[in-house]
Tab-separated table of C-alpha atoms in Angstrom:
chain	number	residue	atom	x	y	z
A	6	ALA	CA	-15.745	41.053	-16.390
A	7	ARG	CA	-15.216	39.831	-20.313
A	8	GLU	CA	-16.035	43.395	-21.500
A	9	SER	CA	-14.057	45.539	-18.696
A	10	ILE	CA	-11.008	44.341	-20.032
A	11	GLN	CA	-12.102	44.851	-23.970
A	12	GLN	CA	-12.329	48.394	-23.020
A	13	LYS	CA	-9.635	48.690	-20.758
A	14	LEU	CA	-7.402	47.505	-23.820
A	15	LEU	CA	-8.649	49.443	-26.058
A	16	VAL	CA	-8.617	52.872	-23.976
A	17	HIS	CA	-6.421	54.650	-26.278
A	18	LEU	CA	-8.661	54.236	-29.830
A	19	LYS	CA	-11.179	56.299	-31.227
A	20	GLY	CA	-13.895	55.855	-33.733
A	21	GLU	CA	-13.399	53.599	-36.801
A	22	GLN	CA	-10.473	52.702	-34.924
A	23	LYS	CA	-11.488	50.812	-31.735
A	24	THR	CA	-14.292	49.291	-34.005
A	25	LEU	CA	-12.096	47.467	-36.445
A	26	ALA	CA	-9.727	46.771	-32.770
A	27	SER	CA	-12.840	44.930	-31.497
A	28	ALA	CA	-14.052	43.396	-34.250
A	29	LEU	CA	-10.601	41.793	-35.650
A	30	PHE	CA	-8.770	41.145	-31.352
A	31	PHE	CA	-12.428	40.408	-29.524
A	32	GLY	CA	-14.766	39.397	-32.313
A	33	THR	CA	-16.945	42.403	-31.199
A	34	ARG	CA	-19.851	43.776	-33.835
A	35	ASP	CA	-21.030	47.021	-32.988
A	36	ARG	CA	-23.051	49.356	-35.085
A	37	GLY	CA	-20.086	51.249	-36.809
A	38	TRP	CA	-18.997	47.672	-37.888
A	39	ASP	CA	-21.736	47.512	-40.322
A	40	LYS	CA	-19.975	50.546	-41.859
A	41	ILE	CA	-16.165	49.257	-41.702
A	42	SER	CA	-17.229	45.897	-42.974
A	43	LYS	CA	-18.950	47.314	-45.573
A	44	THR	CA	-15.331	48.918	-46.309
A	45	PHE	CA	-13.116	45.515	-46.027
A	46	ARG	CA	-15.718	43.679	-47.842
A	47	HIS	CA	-14.991	45.668	-51.125
A	48	ALA	CA	-10.910	46.110	-49.990
A	49	GLY	CA	-11.573	42.521	-50.812
A	50	MET	CA	-10.048	41.298	-47.528
A	51	SER	CA	-13.569	39.678	-46.100
A	52	HIS	CA	-11.813	36.529	-45.195
A	53	ILE	CA	-9.211	37.898	-42.864
A	54	LEU	CA	-12.333	38.805	-40.863
A	55	ALA	CA	-14.221	34.953	-41.611
A	56	ILE	CA	-10.712	33.988	-40.911
A	57	SER	CA	-9.119	35.484	-38.142
A	58	GLY	CA	-7.672	33.423	-35.097
A	59	MET	CA	-4.465	34.542	-36.378
A	60	HIS	CA	-4.252	37.266	-34.317
A	61	VAL	CA	-4.613	34.666	-31.257
A	62	ALA	CA	-1.433	33.200	-32.618
A	63	ILE	CA	0.937	36.234	-33.154
A	64	VAL	CA	-0.225	38.413	-29.703
A	65	ILE	CA	0.750	34.340	-28.339
A	66	MET	CA	3.892	34.672	-30.417
A	67	PHE	CA	4.770	37.770	-28.053
A	68	VAL	CA	4.522	36.455	-25.027
A	69	CYS	CA	6.421	34.109	-25.653
A	70	LEU	CA	8.998	35.940	-26.654
A	71	VAL	CA	8.975	38.132	-23.210
A	72	LEU	CA	8.891	35.008	-21.566
A	73	LYS	CA	11.553	33.896	-23.004
A	74	LYS	CA	14.278	36.739	-22.255
A	75	LEU	CA	13.562	35.529	-18.308
A	76	PRO	CA	14.686	33.054	-15.703
A	77	LEU	CA	12.049	30.694	-16.440
A	78	PHE	CA	11.646	26.953	-15.942
A	79	ARG	CA	10.206	25.331	-19.351
A	80	SER	CA	7.435	23.253	-17.908
A	81	LEU	CA	6.473	27.141	-15.406
A	82	LEU	CA	6.541	29.048	-19.323
A	83	ILE	CA	4.729	26.619	-20.610
A	84	LEU	CA	2.125	26.715	-18.692
A	85	ILE	CA	2.418	30.788	-18.321
A	86	ILE	CA	2.139	30.519	-22.218
A	87	ILE	CA	-0.775	27.734	-22.067
A	88	LEU	CA	-2.753	29.939	-19.533
A	89	PHE	CA	-2.865	33.311	-21.302
A	90	ALA	CA	-3.788	31.307	-24.483
A	91	LEU	CA	-7.104	30.680	-21.870
A	92	PHE	CA	-7.306	33.976	-21.205
A	93	LEU	CA	-7.468	35.708	-23.958
A	94	LEU	CA	-10.595	33.407	-25.242
A	95	ASN	CA	-12.272	34.793	-22.237
A	96	ILE	CA	-11.986	38.052	-24.048
A	97	ILE	CA	-12.726	37.432	-26.903
A	98	GLU	CA	-15.739	35.877	-28.374
A	99	PRO	CA	-15.748	31.855	-28.932
A	100	ARG	CA	-16.528	31.621	-32.411
A	101	ALA	CA	-14.371	28.437	-34.041
A	102	PRO	CA	-11.287	30.435	-35.706
A	103	VAL	CA	-10.774	32.123	-32.578
A	104	THR	CA	-11.098	28.437	-30.289
A	105	ARG	CA	-9.302	26.496	-32.944
A	106	ALA	CA	-6.269	29.058	-32.671
A	107	VAL	CA	-6.147	28.384	-28.537
A	108	ILE	CA	-7.165	24.623	-29.091
A	109	MET	CA	-4.059	24.753	-31.402
A	110	ILE	CA	-2.139	26.476	-29.010
A	111	VAL	CA	-3.044	24.600	-25.222
A	112	VAL	CA	-2.588	20.902	-27.265
A	113	PHE	CA	0.835	21.716	-28.392
A	114	MET	CA	2.733	23.520	-25.269
A	115	ALA	CA	0.640	20.338	-23.481
A	116	LEU	CA	2.586	18.396	-25.510
A	117	LYS	CA	5.838	20.313	-25.674
A	118	ILE	CA	5.195	19.245	-21.497
A	119	THR	CA	5.288	15.883	-22.245
A	120	ARG	CA	7.724	16.182	-24.933
A	121	ILE	CA	5.607	14.529	-27.670
A	122	ARG	CA	5.949	14.701	-31.287
A	123	CYS	CA	2.845	16.064	-32.998
A	124	ASN	CA	2.210	17.303	-36.349
A	125	SER	CA	0.304	20.477	-37.495
A	126	ILE	CA	-2.187	18.690	-39.497
A	127	SER	CA	-3.167	16.278	-36.168
A	128	LEU	CA	-3.611	19.819	-34.157
A	129	LEU	CA	-5.868	20.778	-36.278
A	130	SER	CA	-7.567	17.584	-36.393
A	131	VAL	CA	-7.787	17.284	-32.819
A	132	ALA	CA	-9.161	21.978	-32.574
A	133	ALA	CA	-11.540	19.967	-35.196
A	134	VAL	CA	-12.451	17.313	-32.341
A	135	ILE	CA	-13.215	19.172	-29.409
A	136	ILE	CA	-14.785	22.335	-30.819
A	137	LEU	CA	-17.421	19.381	-32.284
A	138	LEU	CA	-17.272	17.394	-28.990
A	139	ASN	CA	-18.473	20.530	-27.349
A	140	LYS	CA	-20.860	22.326	-30.300
A	141	PRO	CA	-22.102	20.155	-32.685
A	142	ASN	CA	-23.674	22.651	-34.564
A	143	ASP	CA	-21.030	24.766	-35.625
A	144	ALA	CA	-19.721	21.986	-38.290
A	145	GLY	CA	-22.740	23.860	-40.255
A	146	SER	CA	-21.109	27.465	-39.818
A	147	ILE	CA	-19.545	29.028	-42.453
A	148	GLY	CA	-16.803	30.921	-40.409
A	149	PHE	CA	-15.854	27.070	-38.762
A	150	GLN	CA	-15.416	25.527	-42.118
A	151	LEU	CA	-13.534	28.151	-43.588
A	152	SER	CA	-12.058	28.418	-41.074
A	153	PHE	CA	-10.588	25.492	-41.140
A	154	ILE	CA	-10.438	24.642	-44.703
A	155	VAL	CA	-8.544	28.345	-45.825
A	156	VAL	CA	-6.198	26.622	-42.463
A	157	ALA	CA	-6.475	22.594	-44.065
A	158	SER	CA	-5.255	23.792	-46.931
A	159	ILE	CA	-1.800	25.970	-46.204
A	160	LEU	CA	-0.339	23.255	-43.811
A	161	ILE	CA	-1.503	21.093	-47.047
A	162	LEU	CA	-0.877	22.673	-49.324
A	163	LEU	CA	1.677	25.031	-48.965
A	164	PRO	CA	4.747	22.933	-48.312
A	165	GLN	CA	3.925	21.235	-51.144
A	166	ILE	CA	3.755	24.271	-52.907
A	167	VAL	CA	6.800	25.818	-51.606
A	168	TRP	CA	8.600	22.637	-52.636
A	169	ARG	CA	7.993	21.985	-56.243
A	170	VAL	CA	8.308	25.550	-57.188
A	171	LEU	CA	11.765	26.040	-55.209
A	172	GLY	CA	12.739	22.581	-54.413
A	173	PRO	CA	14.120	20.891	-50.768
A	174	ASP	CA	14.977	23.972	-48.343
A	175	ASP	CA	19.090	24.358	-48.121
A	176	VAL	CA	20.241	26.119	-44.551
A	177	ASP	CA	23.459	26.808	-45.956
A	178	ALA	CA	21.580	28.987	-48.569
A	179	PRO	CA	22.577	32.748	-49.405
A	180	THR	CA	20.691	35.433	-47.944
A	181	GLU	CA	19.536	36.090	-51.113
A	182	VAL	CA	17.957	32.923	-52.115
A	183	MET	CA	16.759	32.711	-48.720
A	184	ALA	CA	15.108	35.757	-49.045
A	185	ARG	CA	13.598	35.136	-51.925
A	186	ARG	CA	12.123	31.478	-51.155
A	187	TRP	CA	10.574	33.560	-47.564
A	188	MET	CA	9.266	35.933	-50.028
A	189	PHE	CA	7.396	33.114	-52.053
A	190	SER	CA	6.592	31.639	-48.925
A	191	ILE	CA	4.649	34.901	-48.473
A	192	LEU	CA	2.736	34.581	-51.712
A	193	ALA	CA	1.629	31.411	-51.764
A	194	THR	CA	0.515	31.779	-48.814
A	195	GLY	CA	-1.908	34.771	-49.406
A	196	LEU	CA	-2.444	31.632	-52.123
A	197	CYS	CA	-3.982	29.158	-50.182
A	198	ALA	CA	-5.809	31.103	-48.245
A	199	TRP	CA	-7.387	32.393	-51.188
């Protein structure tokens, strides 16, 4: 069932585009992958593949934007998002970064139903505990380690770097100042991930 859904979603892509989309979104590594992975390594972008899982959050973000336009009750909206995240976990190869992303989204959305607040590093910790309870051997996996180290560094270091360089956030700042802060945050995010 997973393969048929993946094929339907990639039906309009050919050659290297299909291979790349399969690898990035579904974790599929077929024969054409060797050639493309060398290109990624030479371009210095292999870490993007190692810490994948961000695409899950991006897809969920778009689903949230669409669902917010519909007249749905808040709890129904959250339930749909949780079910969609679990659906994604079924069609994407469940590597540690993808599983981490889905668990963090599901726990975050479940907490929204109960209106309990939780910070991002706690969500990351819950994801690590759930993954390791299910598959303790993943603790030795490079994908697991890179995924959690990179996300933890972004969650812990990024706010500190931005605050130290730009000071506290000012919601009443002029557009130019806000744009500079946003650009610096993007650069600092890349620095933390690297």
